Structures are given as C-alpha cells and as structure tokens.
Amino acid sequence: MSETLENLSSETRQFPPPAELAANANVTAEAYEQAGADRLAFWATQAERLVWAKKWDQVLDWSNPPFAKWFVGGELNIAYNCVDRHVEAGNGDKVAIHWEGEPGDSRTVTYSELLTSVSQAANTLTDLGVVAGDRVMIYLPMIPEAAVAMLACARIGATHSVVFGGFSVDALATRIQDAAAKVVITADGGYRRGKPSALKPTVDEAVARTESIEHVLVVRRTGQDVAWTEKDKWWHETVEQAGTTHDAQPFDAEHPLFILYTSGTTGKPKGILHTTGGYLTQTSYTHHAVFDLKPETDVYWCTADIGWVTGHSYIVYGPLSNGATQVMYEGTPDTPDRGRFWQIVDKYKVSILYTAPTLIRTMMKWGDDIPAKYDLSSLRVLGSVGEPINPEAWMWYREHVGRERTPIVDTWWQTETGAIMISPLPGVTATKPGSAMTALPGISSDVVDDQAQSVPDGGGGFLVLREPWPSMLRTIWGDDKRFLETYWSRFGAGSGSSSTEWIYFAGDGAKKDEDGALWLLGRVDDVMLVSGHNISTTEVESALVSHPSVAEAAVVGATDPTTGQAIVAFTIPRGNVETEGEAGEALIQELRNHVSKTLGPIAKPRQIMLVAELPKTRSGKIMRRLLRDVAEKRSLGDVTTLQDSTVMDLISSGMNTAK
Ligand code: ATP
Ligand code: MG
C-alpha cells in the first residue's frame, strides 16, 4: 500500500445495547478506564480470575522484545483451572458439554465426568512415556474426546498441536514433522455430510512417512474397519481403563501450551506457539467480557472446529475456565437438512452463539424461511469471527437469527493473537453493522500509515498492535527469525514513538470512521490499486452483498492495461434468483451499476462472474489469491488448505467462457 486505504463506504445504522443486558453486564465501561489508567495492573486483575499455584513476580517482562514473558515466575495448571476447580466448588454435576453427533446421537458430559476423563487420559499419556515438553498431535473429529485430549496434554505439560480432521496426509505429515511429535491422538473416523468419514488411514500414512511418532491412540467413533499397526492403541482399552485420579502439577506461566498452524489463507501455514498463564488469562477474560457469559444460566455454542484457534480459545480454554455449559456439534450445518443449526439452538436453548461470516452468508443464500421455522428466543448474544462481516450479513444475522433483540459482537483476532483483541462489549457498545468497533480494555490497537503514524478518524491503513498483550504468540515454532520477519519487521524497532516500541503488524488493513470505530478491510496483500486509488476488497464485496440478489461475493484486482488493476468480482446469487441467459446478463449489469452507485464509479467492477461456490480454506475463509490466479489466467498457487478443489475447476472454466 503506497498510500492509505480509501474510505468508500459509509454506514449510519447504529444499535445500542439492550437496556437489561447493559444493566446486568459482566463488564461495564469502567473497564476501559481501569485499563487506560494502568494496563499491566488491569491484566494482573484479570489473571486473578484464575487459580495460581504460585503467584507471579512480574506482570510483563519486555526486556528482550519482541519475545514477551507474562506473569513471570507464576505457576498454574490449566486443566485444574478448566475442570478441577469447578468440581471443587461444588459444580461437579453441572453440564460442561452437551455434545450432539451428526447422526443425531448425543452425550452429556458433566464437570465431574470431564475431570475423570481428563485424569484418565493424563494417566495414559504418562504411561505411554509422554512427559512435559513433548509434543502430541491431535487429529480428531468434533467429539468430547477432542477437548479431553487437549486438557490431558495441558494437565501433564505436553504441548498439543491440533490438526483439523479434514486435512490431508501431506498437511498432517508436515505438521508432525515440524513439531517432532511423539504421539498422535485420532479416531477411526467421524461423521460428515451424513456418512462416516475415515481419519485413521490418513494417520497411518502420515506416521509411516515421518520418524517421530511412537504411539497412536485411537478413539472408536464410527466403528468402521481400521488397519492396525503395533503403534496403535484403542482409547477405550487404555484411557477408559486407566486410573481415574491424577494429581495436576503446576507449570511455569511461560510453559508451551500448544502449537497451532494458521489457516493458510495467504500461503504456507505458520506454527504459532502459545504458552500458559497469559493465554489463559486473556481467553478467560475475553470470553467472560465479550459474551457476557453467566455460567449459571447461559448455554453457549461456538460452531468452530477444534482444529482452529477459535476452537482452542472459545470451545476449550475460555469457556471451560469460566465454568460454562456449552454445546459441541460434530457435523455440517446442512445434515440432515439446512435447519440443523437452528434445531440445535432450539433443542439446547442456546443463549450465546458464536459463528463465522461464511456460515451466515450461506444461511442467507439458503433463505430466510429456514431460521423462521425455529424457536430462537433463547438467544441473547450473537458473535462473529474469521472474516470481515459485510453489513448486510450482519443485518441478516440480527434480523433473522437475533430477531432484532440481541447484540452482535464482531470479534477481530488471529491465531497469533490467541484471543479476541477488537470487539464491542455487548452491554456497553452501540454497534454499527460490519464494524468490530474498538479494542478491548487492555489492548492497544491502532491504524497507521506507511510511516507508523496513526491515521486520523476517517482514514485507513495498516492495523497494528502497539503494546504486547497476554495471549500473544511467543514465536513461530522453531523459527524465531521467521517470527521477527513476519510480524515485527514491517515497521521495525524504533519506528514507533521511542526506540523501544515494537509494532506488531497483523497483515490486515482497517479504517477508523468519523467516530473512531474500526472497520476491518481485509488483507493488505489483497488491496486493489485501481487508477491510483487503493480500494479494499471488503468494501466492494460488502457493496455487492448489499444487493438483495447477492448472498456472497469475492473481489480481486487483476492486471489491467489501462487502470493498473481492475476489479473482478465472483458473486454467489441468493437461492431464489434467476441467473440463466439474459436474466444473468441483466443481473451482472445491475450489480456493476449498484457498486458504482454505492461506492462511486472508481469501484465499478470490470467484470462480474456469477458462481455457485467460492474457493475457501477448510476454516471457511475466502482464498482470494486463487481467484487472482484465475482472473489473471495463471496456474494456481498452493491449494493444500482448500476445502474443495473442484470449485476451482468450475470457476476457471466459467472464467474462460466469460465475455
Ligand atoms: P494465514 O495466516 O495462514 O494466511 P489466516 O490468517 O486465515 O491464515 P487465522 O489466524 O485463522 O489464519 O485468521 C486470522 C485472520 O482472519 C485475521 O488476520 C483477519 O484477516 C481475519 N479475521 C478474523 N476475524 C475477523 C473479523 N472479525 N473481521 C475481519 N477479519 C477477521
Ligand atoms: Mg494470518
């Protein structure tokens, strides 16, 4: 980006928090004042929400930036904080997990039962020779054992690395190798789209291709046939037979908790390392603050997979540290039909729902009549994460899911940040559709220009973090150099207000509106330069989605002889829209004009393609770099994290026949 991003769209709708929620909110506006007055004291107060075996001597050691140490000298056990202490407090019979299998089977796991299972798994891992500091791979479907496995690792100080259960042999093998893992925890398979989908064969091949794995623990989920090697052990013959008590030892606040590879939206995934005390402090606090969780009455549901950071921070560590009752769902949103999510909300009386824009836009495409059939009156807070949420998708979520009653929290964060960084607070913030609003208390975000100078309200540029935060990544596993280069070199040390200021650059563009609210504008690598104007993909996509015929859109800049780059849009129409022949041609012209009218003629797409699907990562994010390859008629870059490779063939063939 040579200059700052231009600010094309404007949004005037605003929704204050519901009065009752505001009056009873866990966190009020005072939190911003406290954190503003003394950031480190604020985080120390939040750390006190946890049980520490030994208190820290220093909140933050930033003497060797950008390598941070939080809660130096402190010791705690994460599993104790997520499980044991709730049982000790008399909440052992409380439901921790309402698990819903895709075929319709279900299980209820109380905090006492969770404690037993985690203790058994910890004993089994110890029997298998796993000691603190060893790495354990987890490659499981969305079953309670996934949470149990993670907590068991944390309990004995083993560093887990969860790999999404849909990833290929290649993806699993490279991660096993990179982490030099000793054990893999997997299952025979899981249910997806109405049928069992095998996991074990992928593990067998990945283990054969790598050197480090000594044991494979296998959960029986589907009952399908599996090949067996001498490294394999059934979970039900080991864990479920193991001793049911386990004494949790405390670990240093900076003990490595997990390595998680990023989604791979922009290229080869990076092994992000998170540690113990700061990570749990911030995931626990943000879950309490952003979702206003009342552990006695709320039923919380995060629809993410455990293989993504959202599953780590907001299915396992945040909610369980807060003693939440939550729903965990194994399968896809359209099995057996497109009402499945709403049926689950209704069945368990879910009160807090946390999902992704990709799902909201898919539901928009499927039609308003589907959620309308269900009782969604239990919902009181809705969350969004993963991509910028287009204002129209936000409005749809508010209207058709929240029934105009519930606040929406659009939460910006990354695998690297470990926990939510920018988000409204549901009892405090008057939200604007499509805006993540402001940094949370204790977080120092900013939008800056090329020279690391803050842009004024109304301006756009690079989203950065100016101060370290408790759940920040500590490094890229085994590659400090890449860590420095990837996140800390854009503005360099000393490029801020003093020589000790280190600025973390997240890779995303953002703008501040006239009120100072933050709008995420997508990756800066995706920003388009059209006739000398820097235009964000997000704004053009949101303009397209604001047309009633459009459910989803992805926009890229393709080389153009006259304008430098020209805007090419790939657009998914809503379910009931006619797209064949002349109707399709007319719609395309209408959409080009609609964008021009909404954002100005500079943003008018040169070309619009109507498509049925978009290329997405396994975590549901649009992979614009592949669409850019198509638009510029190049061969495709790395497709290993792509959800469905046939999508690209369809889009490419459509592109070749388009005028
Ligand atoms: P990779 O780094 O390998 O390309 P990734 O960035 O998609 O993958 P994640 O850490 O899962 O991996 O995603 C973080 C990114 O997701 C953010 O940098 C941002 O681009 C996007 N994102 C997440 N939440 C939001 C949000 N609420 N609004 C806008 N963008 C968001
Ligand atoms: Mg990223």
XYZ file of C-alpha atoms and ligand atoms in Angstrom:
691
model
C 0.000 0.000 0.000
C 1.737 3.168 -1.154
C -0.810 5.459 0.432
C -3.579 4.912 2.913
C -6.664 2.972 2.001
C -9.535 4.988 0.682
C -12.692 5.044 2.641
C -15.518 4.486 0.218
C -18.468 3.178 2.155
C -20.349 4.801 4.983
C -22.715 3.268 7.484
C -25.111 5.235 9.640
C -27.144 2.486 11.320
C -26.341 2.009 14.981
C -27.698 -0.294 17.694
C -27.306 0.493 21.396
C -27.070 -2.430 23.847
C -30.384 -3.754 25.195
C -31.112 -1.962 28.491
C -31.474 -5.116 30.534
C -28.241 -6.604 29.280
C -26.421 -3.314 29.924
C -27.764 -3.145 33.470
C -26.519 -6.656 34.313
C -23.409 -6.841 32.144
C -20.292 -8.632 33.405
C -18.140 -5.772 32.174
C -19.016 -2.081 32.024
C -17.359 0.984 30.516
C -15.273 1.287 33.666
C -13.004 -1.486 32.353
C -11.691 0.828 29.618
C -10.830 3.430 32.248
C -9.080 0.942 34.504
C -7.048 -0.474 31.652
C -6.306 3.008 30.346
C -5.011 4.105 33.727
C -2.718 1.089 34.219
C -2.697 -1.595 31.554
C -0.480 -4.053 33.410
C -2.433 -3.680 36.656
C -5.598 -4.325 34.648
C -4.198 -7.590 33.260
C -2.938 -8.604 36.708
C -6.512 -8.191 37.976
C -7.784 -10.422 35.164
C -5.112 -13.027 35.953
C -6.540 -13.142 39.482
C -9.677 -14.701 37.979
C -7.579 -17.891 37.711
C -6.130 -20.093 40.429
C -2.339 -19.874 40.603
C -0.196 -22.371 42.499
C 2.458 -19.685 42.764
C 1.888 -16.004 42.166
C 3.989 -14.119 39.592
C 6.784 -11.713 40.479
C 6.381 -9.503 37.431
C 3.359 -8.969 35.148
C 5.323 -8.408 31.934
C 8.962 -8.816 31.046
C 9.550 -6.965 27.782
C 13.292 -6.616 28.175
C 14.006 -8.699 25.075
C 11.344 -7.561 22.599
C 9.508 -8.934 20.745
C 9.916 -12.008 22.950
C 7.441 -11.391 25.766
C 7.136 -13.087 29.127
C 3.886 -12.616 31.023
C 3.303 -13.322 34.699
C 6.970 -14.115 35.202
C 7.623 -16.641 37.950
C 3.945 -17.574 38.253
C 2.842 -21.214 38.140
C -0.515 -22.789 37.404
C -2.134 -25.844 35.867
C -4.501 -25.089 33.004
C -6.565 -28.278 33.313
C -7.007 -27.611 37.023
C -8.349 -24.166 36.151
C -10.672 -25.502 33.452
C -12.001 -28.535 35.295
C -10.945 -29.415 38.862
C -11.701 -26.088 40.456
C -15.319 -26.142 39.251
C -15.770 -29.605 40.757
C -14.122 -28.459 43.987
C -16.520 -25.506 44.064
C -19.474 -27.920 44.106
C -20.363 -27.709 40.397
C -19.389 -31.261 39.519
C -22.895 -32.160 38.357
C -23.134 -29.169 36.111
C -23.079 -29.940 32.374
C -19.821 -28.910 30.739
C -20.619 -30.226 27.263
C -23.899 -31.046 25.553
C -22.483 -32.984 22.653
C -24.547 -33.509 19.529
C -23.346 -36.069 16.995
C -24.174 -35.525 13.353
C -26.349 -38.650 13.055
C -28.437 -37.412 15.992
C -26.798 -39.295 18.855
C -25.901 -37.153 21.848
C -23.884 -37.224 25.062
C -23.884 -35.090 28.161
C -20.593 -34.545 29.956
C -20.639 -33.003 33.433
C -17.644 -31.286 35.004
C -17.098 -34.340 37.249
C -17.140 -36.659 34.269
C -14.800 -34.351 32.420
C -12.409 -34.458 35.371
C -12.449 -38.262 35.353
C -11.811 -38.479 31.601
C -9.063 -35.855 31.614
C -7.369 -37.604 34.554
C -7.579 -40.971 32.782
C -6.173 -39.552 29.565
C -3.383 -37.831 31.509
C -2.504 -41.136 33.192
C -2.500 -42.946 29.844
C -0.274 -40.367 28.158
C 2.128 -40.617 31.091
C 2.107 -44.430 30.774
C 2.975 -44.043 27.113
C 6.056 -42.095 28.135
C 4.825 -38.608 27.365
C 6.461 -36.029 29.626
C 6.196 -32.268 29.987
C 7.531 -30.540 26.907
C 6.806 -33.436 24.494
C 4.524 -32.694 21.558
C 1.271 -34.567 20.982
C -0.672 -34.343 17.736
C -4.464 -34.344 17.918
C -6.363 -35.301 14.772
C -9.948 -35.895 15.838
C -13.499 -35.159 14.791
C -15.637 -32.835 16.926
C -16.243 -35.264 19.777
C -15.772 -34.668 23.529
C -12.525 -36.661 23.410
C -11.002 -33.769 21.451
C -11.422 -31.449 24.435
C -10.376 -34.235 26.810
C -7.198 -34.878 24.807
C -6.237 -31.201 24.781
C -6.848 -30.805 28.508
C -4.955 -34.021 29.294
C -1.916 -32.701 27.428
C -2.178 -29.379 29.239
C -2.516 -31.230 32.539
C 0.828 -33.015 32.135
C 2.572 -30.138 30.388
C 2.726 -31.791 26.965
C 2.380 -29.327 24.092
C -0.528 -30.201 21.830
C -0.851 -29.492 18.179
C -4.352 -29.989 16.838
C -4.713 -30.610 13.117
C -8.135 -30.169 11.545
C -9.685 -33.584 10.889
C -10.323 -32.798 7.230
C -6.689 -32.171 6.355
C -4.743 -34.436 4.030
C -1.822 -36.778 4.675
C 0.563 -34.095 3.432
C -0.768 -31.485 5.808
C -0.703 -33.861 8.777
C 2.745 -35.251 7.968
C 4.381 -31.833 7.586
C 2.899 -30.727 10.915
C 4.029 -33.939 12.688
C 7.479 -33.380 11.279
C 7.658 -29.702 12.107
C 6.558 -30.334 15.695
C 8.535 -33.619 16.032
C 5.517 -35.080 17.825
C 5.728 -38.301 19.846
C 2.072 -39.364 19.948
C -0.981 -38.888 17.715
C -4.491 -38.992 19.153
C -7.039 -39.791 16.474
C -10.252 -41.729 15.787
C -11.388 -44.347 13.321
C -13.440 -41.602 11.721
C -16.153 -39.020 12.250
C -19.487 -38.215 10.670
C -19.591 -35.627 7.886
C -22.435 -34.942 5.471
C -24.413 -37.921 6.650
C -21.740 -40.589 6.400
C -18.674 -41.829 8.261
C -15.514 -40.228 7.045
C -12.296 -42.090 7.830
C -9.405 -40.488 9.711
C -7.210 -43.428 10.627
C -5.840 -44.184 7.110
C -4.549 -40.618 6.881
C -2.790 -41.007 10.212
C -1.322 -44.372 9.203
C 0.232 -42.867 6.116
C 1.434 -39.723 7.882
C 3.026 -41.807 10.656
C 4.719 -44.038 8.089
C 6.156 -41.006 6.321
C 7.586 -39.439 9.476
C 10.033 -40.593 12.131
C 8.981 -39.227 15.481
C 5.648 -40.901 16.340
C 5.901 -43.682 18.951
C 2.223 -44.288 19.747
C -1.169 -43.697 18.180
C -4.229 -43.524 20.418
C -7.439 -44.291 18.546
C -10.928 -43.324 19.678
C -13.709 -45.528 18.297
C -16.338 -43.183 16.926
C -17.827 -44.648 13.749
C -16.986 -48.340 14.214
C -15.624 -48.566 10.669
C -12.856 -51.056 9.920
C -9.351 -49.823 10.538
C -5.930 -51.191 9.719
C -3.900 -51.785 12.866
C -0.190 -51.313 13.484
C 1.919 -52.074 16.533
C 1.970 -48.381 17.435
C -1.833 -48.282 17.766
C -3.860 -48.455 20.970
C -7.598 -48.111 21.374
C -8.716 -45.245 23.597
C -11.397 -47.426 25.192
C -8.826 -50.105 26.065
C -6.346 -47.645 27.573
C -7.784 -44.286 28.639
C -11.146 -45.659 29.710
C -9.419 -48.343 31.806
C -6.876 -46.009 33.399
C -6.839 -44.677 36.949
C -9.467 -42.010 37.475
C -7.453 -39.689 39.668
C -4.490 -37.610 38.651
C -2.583 -35.029 40.591
C -2.160 -31.934 38.424
C 1.265 -30.339 38.795
C 1.649 -26.618 38.244
C 3.708 -25.351 35.292
C 5.540 -22.140 34.678
C 3.424 -19.335 33.227
C 5.558 -19.447 30.070
C 5.390 -23.227 29.650
C 4.475 -24.047 25.998
C 0.771 -24.962 25.841
C 0.192 -25.539 22.146
C 1.424 -25.116 18.626
C -1.268 -24.333 16.102
C -0.757 -23.836 12.404
C -2.596 -20.837 10.871
C -5.470 -21.366 8.433
C -3.281 -20.907 5.373
C -5.471 -18.271 3.757
C -2.496 -16.324 2.458
C 0.088 -19.074 1.965
C 2.024 -21.755 3.814
C 0.756 -22.152 7.418
C 2.924 -20.987 10.299
C 3.317 -22.958 13.573
C 2.158 -20.469 16.154
C 3.359 -21.100 19.716
C 1.206 -20.175 22.710
C 2.129 -20.501 26.363
C 0.230 -20.934 29.597
C -0.532 -18.078 32.016
C -1.059 -15.130 29.687
C -3.000 -17.226 27.206
C -5.471 -18.496 29.797
C -5.789 -15.054 31.379
C -6.844 -13.404 28.145
C -9.011 -16.198 26.721
C -10.836 -16.489 30.029
C -11.324 -12.746 30.484
C -12.418 -12.082 26.895
C -14.886 -14.948 26.959
C -16.390 -13.509 30.153
C -16.409 -9.935 28.824
C -17.293 -10.240 25.137
C -20.027 -12.861 25.503
C -21.214 -11.662 28.909
C -21.249 -15.308 29.973
C -23.336 -16.076 33.056
C -22.162 -19.605 33.910
C -25.293 -20.365 35.970
C -27.819 -19.701 33.232
C -26.227 -19.413 29.805
C -25.887 -22.151 27.223
C -23.023 -21.215 24.968
C -22.302 -22.570 21.492
C -19.281 -21.867 19.336
C -19.662 -23.554 15.941
C -15.940 -23.571 15.113
C -13.906 -26.737 14.762
C -11.411 -27.596 17.467
C -8.770 -27.561 14.723
C -8.877 -23.745 14.529
C -7.765 -21.250 17.100
C -11.398 -20.332 17.736
C -11.991 -23.905 18.881
C -8.970 -23.741 21.186
C -9.754 -20.402 22.802
C -13.555 -20.345 22.689
C -14.579 -24.005 22.945
C -11.906 -25.356 25.257
C -9.893 -22.856 27.283
C -12.077 -19.739 27.563
C -15.479 -21.352 28.251
C -14.222 -24.195 30.450
C -12.074 -21.863 32.561
C -15.275 -19.888 33.155
C -17.321 -22.970 34.076
C -19.653 -22.588 31.090
C -22.241 -25.065 29.869
C -21.750 -25.424 26.157
C -22.928 -27.234 23.063
C -20.471 -29.062 20.838
C -21.633 -30.252 17.410
C -19.874 -32.841 15.285
C -21.134 -32.256 11.792
C -22.132 -29.974 8.954
C -24.901 -27.336 9.075
C -26.957 -28.991 6.322
C -27.183 -32.538 7.680
C -29.819 -33.893 7.661
C -31.253 -30.575 6.460
C -30.498 -26.868 6.354
C -32.283 -26.214 9.611
C -29.813 -28.240 11.713
C -28.144 -25.284 13.448
C -31.461 -23.737 14.438
C -32.801 -27.069 15.578
C -29.755 -27.365 17.898
C -30.266 -23.811 19.229
C -33.875 -24.684 19.961
C -33.105 -28.107 21.467
C -30.493 -26.900 23.961
C -31.909 -23.375 24.417
C -28.622 -21.855 23.312
C -28.289 -18.298 24.619
C -24.910 -17.286 23.181
C -23.994 -18.250 19.621
C -20.530 -17.668 18.136
C -20.139 -18.410 14.424
C -18.455 -17.207 11.220
C -19.496 -14.871 8.382
C -19.118 -17.711 5.880
C -21.908 -19.582 7.678
C -24.092 -16.510 8.000
C -23.777 -15.834 4.256
C -24.509 -19.481 3.483
C -27.668 -19.258 5.590
C -28.615 -16.074 3.693
C -28.203 -17.977 0.442
C -30.399 -20.822 1.713
C -33.203 -18.400 2.556
C -34.917 -16.545 5.397
C -37.677 -19.124 5.704
C -35.350 -21.710 7.267
C -34.464 -19.977 10.569
C -38.037 -18.634 10.683
C -39.318 -22.153 11.369
C -37.488 -22.454 14.706
C -37.849 -21.034 18.193
C -34.710 -18.940 18.636
C -35.996 -16.941 21.587
C -33.296 -18.278 23.936
C -30.569 -16.346 22.093
C -29.272 -13.210 23.808
C -25.772 -12.564 22.392
C -24.502 -13.334 18.868
C -20.852 -13.377 17.845
C -18.935 -13.420 14.567
C -15.302 -14.261 13.772
C -12.992 -15.204 10.938
C -13.516 -12.641 8.219
C -14.948 -9.163 7.923
C -18.703 -9.449 8.232
C -20.469 -7.497 5.497
C -23.011 -5.009 6.876
C -25.874 -6.797 5.094
C -24.823 -10.169 6.508
C -24.669 -8.521 9.946
C -28.201 -7.141 9.466
C -29.441 -10.516 8.306
C -27.909 -12.166 11.404
C -29.532 -9.537 13.613
C -32.936 -9.789 11.972
C -33.339 -13.473 11.165
C -31.335 -15.039 13.991
C -31.327 -12.406 16.735
C -34.898 -11.328 15.888
C -33.805 -7.704 16.377
C -33.219 -8.243 20.092
C -29.685 -9.482 20.544
C -26.457 -7.532 20.315
C -23.879 -8.755 17.796
C -20.208 -8.837 18.707
C -17.931 -8.872 15.670
C -14.642 -10.096 17.084
C -11.319 -9.459 15.347
C -8.343 -11.589 16.273
C -5.935 -14.167 14.834
C -4.235 -17.454 15.616
C -1.285 -15.249 16.519
C -3.185 -13.055 18.978
C -4.575 -16.116 20.800
C -7.688 -14.311 21.984
C -10.131 -11.602 20.938
C -8.490 -8.193 20.527
C -11.077 -5.912 18.927
C -14.784 -6.275 19.630
C -17.812 -4.499 21.011
C -18.794 -5.248 24.608
C -22.436 -6.337 24.469
C -23.532 -4.299 27.476
C -21.555 -1.193 26.604
C -21.047 -0.615 22.897
C -23.545 0.873 20.468
C -22.678 -1.296 17.475
C -22.528 -0.471 13.780
C -23.268 -3.270 11.299
C -19.963 -4.517 9.885
C -17.649 -2.840 12.394
C -15.589 -4.584 15.077
C -15.781 -1.195 16.839
C -12.928 -0.802 19.373
C -10.002 -2.542 21.012
C -10.900 -4.383 24.191
C -9.742 -2.953 27.522
C -6.005 -3.567 27.882
C -5.380 -3.838 24.119
C -3.536 -1.136 22.172
C -4.589 -1.363 18.544
C -4.084 1.387 16.017
C -4.417 2.101 12.316
C -1.251 3.596 10.869
C 0.208 4.796 7.581
C 3.486 3.707 5.942
C 5.474 5.685 8.480
C 3.746 4.099 11.501
C 1.860 7.336 12.160
C -1.725 6.981 13.409
C -4.198 7.874 10.693
C -6.860 10.403 11.696
C -10.513 9.402 12.112
C -11.912 8.858 8.646
C -8.616 7.406 7.356
C -7.446 3.909 6.510
C -4.187 1.966 6.631
C -2.448 -0.884 8.442
C -3.957 -2.436 11.551
C -1.223 -2.748 14.188
C -0.818 -3.523 17.878
C 1.428 -1.143 19.756
C 1.789 -2.941 23.088
C 2.295 -6.619 23.954
C -0.779 -8.492 25.198
C -1.024 -11.560 27.472
C -2.144 -14.156 24.896
C 0.248 -13.053 22.160
C 2.150 -15.690 20.225
C 5.605 -16.216 21.670
C 7.259 -17.262 18.421
C 6.846 -19.394 15.316
C 7.755 -22.908 16.447
C 11.452 -23.474 15.816
C 11.828 -20.319 13.761
C 12.446 -17.127 15.729
C 13.790 -15.486 12.592
C 10.558 -16.004 10.676
C 8.647 -14.729 13.731
C 10.641 -11.485 13.677
C 10.374 -11.064 9.933
C 6.695 -11.925 9.615
C 5.220 -9.837 12.399
C 7.727 -7.292 13.677
C 9.808 -6.097 10.753
C 7.259 -4.082 8.766
C 7.713 -1.048 10.982
C 10.880 -2.185 12.769
C 12.053 -1.464 16.270
C 12.262 2.213 16.942
C 9.811 3.082 14.196
C 7.239 3.979 16.828
C 7.413 6.828 19.260
C 10.523 5.502 21.010
C 13.383 3.162 20.250
C 11.868 0.515 22.498
C 8.488 0.488 20.797
C 7.929 -2.628 18.759
C 4.915 -2.582 16.469
C 3.149 -5.840 15.636
C 1.721 -5.787 12.136
C -1.139 -8.185 11.692
C -1.381 -8.238 7.870
C -4.845 -6.679 7.797
C -5.986 -3.299 6.545
C -8.507 -1.244 8.501
C -10.062 2.162 8.683
C -11.229 4.400 11.501
C -14.562 6.004 10.806
C -15.504 9.536 11.841
C -16.330 8.283 15.353
C -13.100 6.317 15.642
C -14.815 2.926 15.211
C -12.669 0.269 13.487
C -13.610 -1.385 10.200
C -11.564 -4.340 9.026
C -10.856 -4.091 5.302
C -9.258 -7.467 4.565
C -5.629 -8.382 3.983
C -3.378 -5.607 2.804
C -1.989 -8.039 0.215
C -5.456 -8.113 -1.314
C -5.872 -4.321 -1.552
C -6.508 -3.255 -5.156
C -4.796 -0.314 -6.826
C -7.223 0.993 -9.430
C -6.187 4.119 -11.361
C -4.079 5.206 -8.403
C -6.768 4.538 -5.773
C -6.261 1.976 -3.009
C -9.545 0.110 -2.749
C -10.287 -2.628 -0.255
C -11.750 -5.934 -1.395
C -14.036 -5.949 1.645
C -15.782 -2.715 0.753
C -16.559 -3.812 -2.800
C -17.696 -7.216 -1.554
C -19.954 -5.589 1.022
C -21.440 -3.334 -1.658
C -22.254 -6.422 -3.734
C -23.743 -8.259 -0.735
C -25.923 -5.199 -0.023
C -27.815 -6.003 -3.244
C -30.858 -8.174 -2.441
C -29.916 -10.752 -5.100
C -26.456 -11.460 -3.688
C -25.519 -13.807 -0.849
C -21.746 -13.765 -1.069
C -19.001 -12.135 -3.127
C -15.235 -12.249 -3.507
C -13.361 -9.490 -5.246
C -9.803 -9.360 -6.597
C -7.643 -6.903 -8.501
C -6.486 -8.254 -11.869
C -3.814 -6.624 -14.015
C -5.372 -4.191 -16.457
C -3.653 -2.285 -19.257
C -5.456 0.988 -18.595
C -6.181 1.136 -14.874
C -3.201 -0.835 -13.493
C -5.555 -3.177 -11.739
C -9.225 -3.737 -12.463
C -11.842 -5.144 -10.160
C -13.047 -8.649 -10.917
C -15.900 -9.955 -8.764
C -17.049 -13.532 -8.201
C -20.607 -13.466 -6.916
C -22.952 -16.078 -5.445
C -26.621 -15.173 -6.002
C -29.237 -15.851 -3.338
C -31.209 -19.091 -3.675
C -34.277 -17.760 -5.474
C -32.523 -15.579 -8.075
C -32.754 -16.363 -11.814
C -29.260 -16.399 -13.359
C -29.653 -18.206 -16.679
C -29.174 -16.464 -20.036
C -30.420 -12.903 -20.352
C -31.562 -12.728 -16.744
C -27.974 -13.443 -15.710
C -26.575 -10.807 -18.068
C -29.073 -8.250 -16.757
C -28.183 -9.070 -13.169
C -24.476 -8.600 -13.876
C -25.082 -5.137 -15.358
C -27.327 -4.255 -12.454
C -24.698 -5.327 -9.943
C -21.932 -3.349 -11.665
C -24.130 -0.265 -11.520
C -25.119 -0.997 -7.948
C -21.471 -0.993 -6.824
C -20.800 2.164 -8.781
C -23.776 3.856 -7.138
C -22.890 2.631 -3.643
C -19.147 3.320 -3.586
C -18.531 5.562 -6.594
C -17.582 4.886 -10.223
C -13.959 4.117 -9.313
C -15.107 0.898 -7.636
C -17.223 -0.353 -10.570
C -16.129 -3.935 -11.314
C -14.721 -4.517 -14.784
C -16.139 -7.996 -14.730
C -18.605 -9.945 -12.595
C -18.903 -13.714 -12.663
C -21.934 -15.465 -11.195
C -20.700 -18.602 -9.466
C -22.189 -21.314 -7.261
C -19.288 -21.574 -4.823
C -16.120 -19.726 -3.844
C -12.738 -21.226 -3.009
C -12.421 -21.331 0.755
C -9.974 -22.621 3.298
C -11.078 -25.511 5.470
C -11.950 -22.895 8.069
C -14.323 -21.230 5.603
C -12.323 -18.167 4.582
C -12.290 -16.961 1.006
C -8.927 -17.570 -0.701
C -8.651 -14.515 -2.908
C -5.146 -15.342 -4.076
C -6.550 -18.315 -6.033
C -9.219 -16.131 -7.614
C -6.495 -13.664 -8.569
C -4.649 -16.525 -10.259
C -7.843 -17.310 -12.188
C -8.548 -13.683 -13.066
C -5.007 -13.294 -14.382
C -5.112 -16.713 -16.068
C -2.139 -18.101 -14.151
C -1.713 -21.594 -12.774
C -2.947 -21.881 -9.197
C -0.683 -21.420 -6.163
C -0.692 -23.619 -3.029
C -4.102 -25.318 -2.780
C -3.417 -27.685 0.132
C -5.652 -25.828 2.570
C -8.506 -25.518 0.066
C -11.796 -27.009 1.189
C -12.998 -28.359 -2.136
C -10.634 -28.466 -5.088
C -13.394 -28.999 -7.675
C -14.601 -25.453 -7.003
C -11.536 -24.051 -8.742
C -12.130 -26.151 -11.877
C -15.689 -24.854 -12.109
C -14.669 -21.245 -11.628
C -11.746 -21.476 -14.053
C -13.894 -22.998 -16.805
C -16.544 -20.316 -16.235
C -13.884 -17.640 -16.476
C -12.655 -18.940 -19.809
C -16.098 -18.818 -21.371
C -16.986 -15.409 -19.883
C -17.029 -12.409 -22.177
P -2.760 -17.447 7.248
O -2.177 -16.524 8.281
O -2.072 -18.774 7.181
O -2.933 -16.800 5.903
P -5.349 -16.894 8.414
O -4.808 -15.510 8.601
O -6.650 -17.038 7.701
O -4.263 -17.831 7.722
P -6.308 -17.150 11.115
O -5.348 -16.829 12.182
O -7.273 -18.245 11.346
O -5.487 -17.582 9.847
O -7.167 -15.884 10.749
C -6.889 -14.573 11.187
C -7.344 -13.596 10.143
O -8.762 -13.708 9.942
C -7.144 -12.145 10.505
O -5.830 -11.711 10.227
C -8.184 -11.462 9.624
O -7.708 -11.307 8.299
C -9.330 -12.441 9.626
N -10.338 -12.093 10.644
C -10.614 -12.771 11.767
N -11.655 -12.217 12.434
C -12.028 -11.140 11.737
C -13.043 -10.132 11.900
N -13.891 -10.153 12.920
N -13.117 -9.169 10.968
C -12.273 -9.147 9.935
N -11.322 -10.053 9.694
C -11.187 -11.048 10.598
Mg -2.939 -14.827 9.154
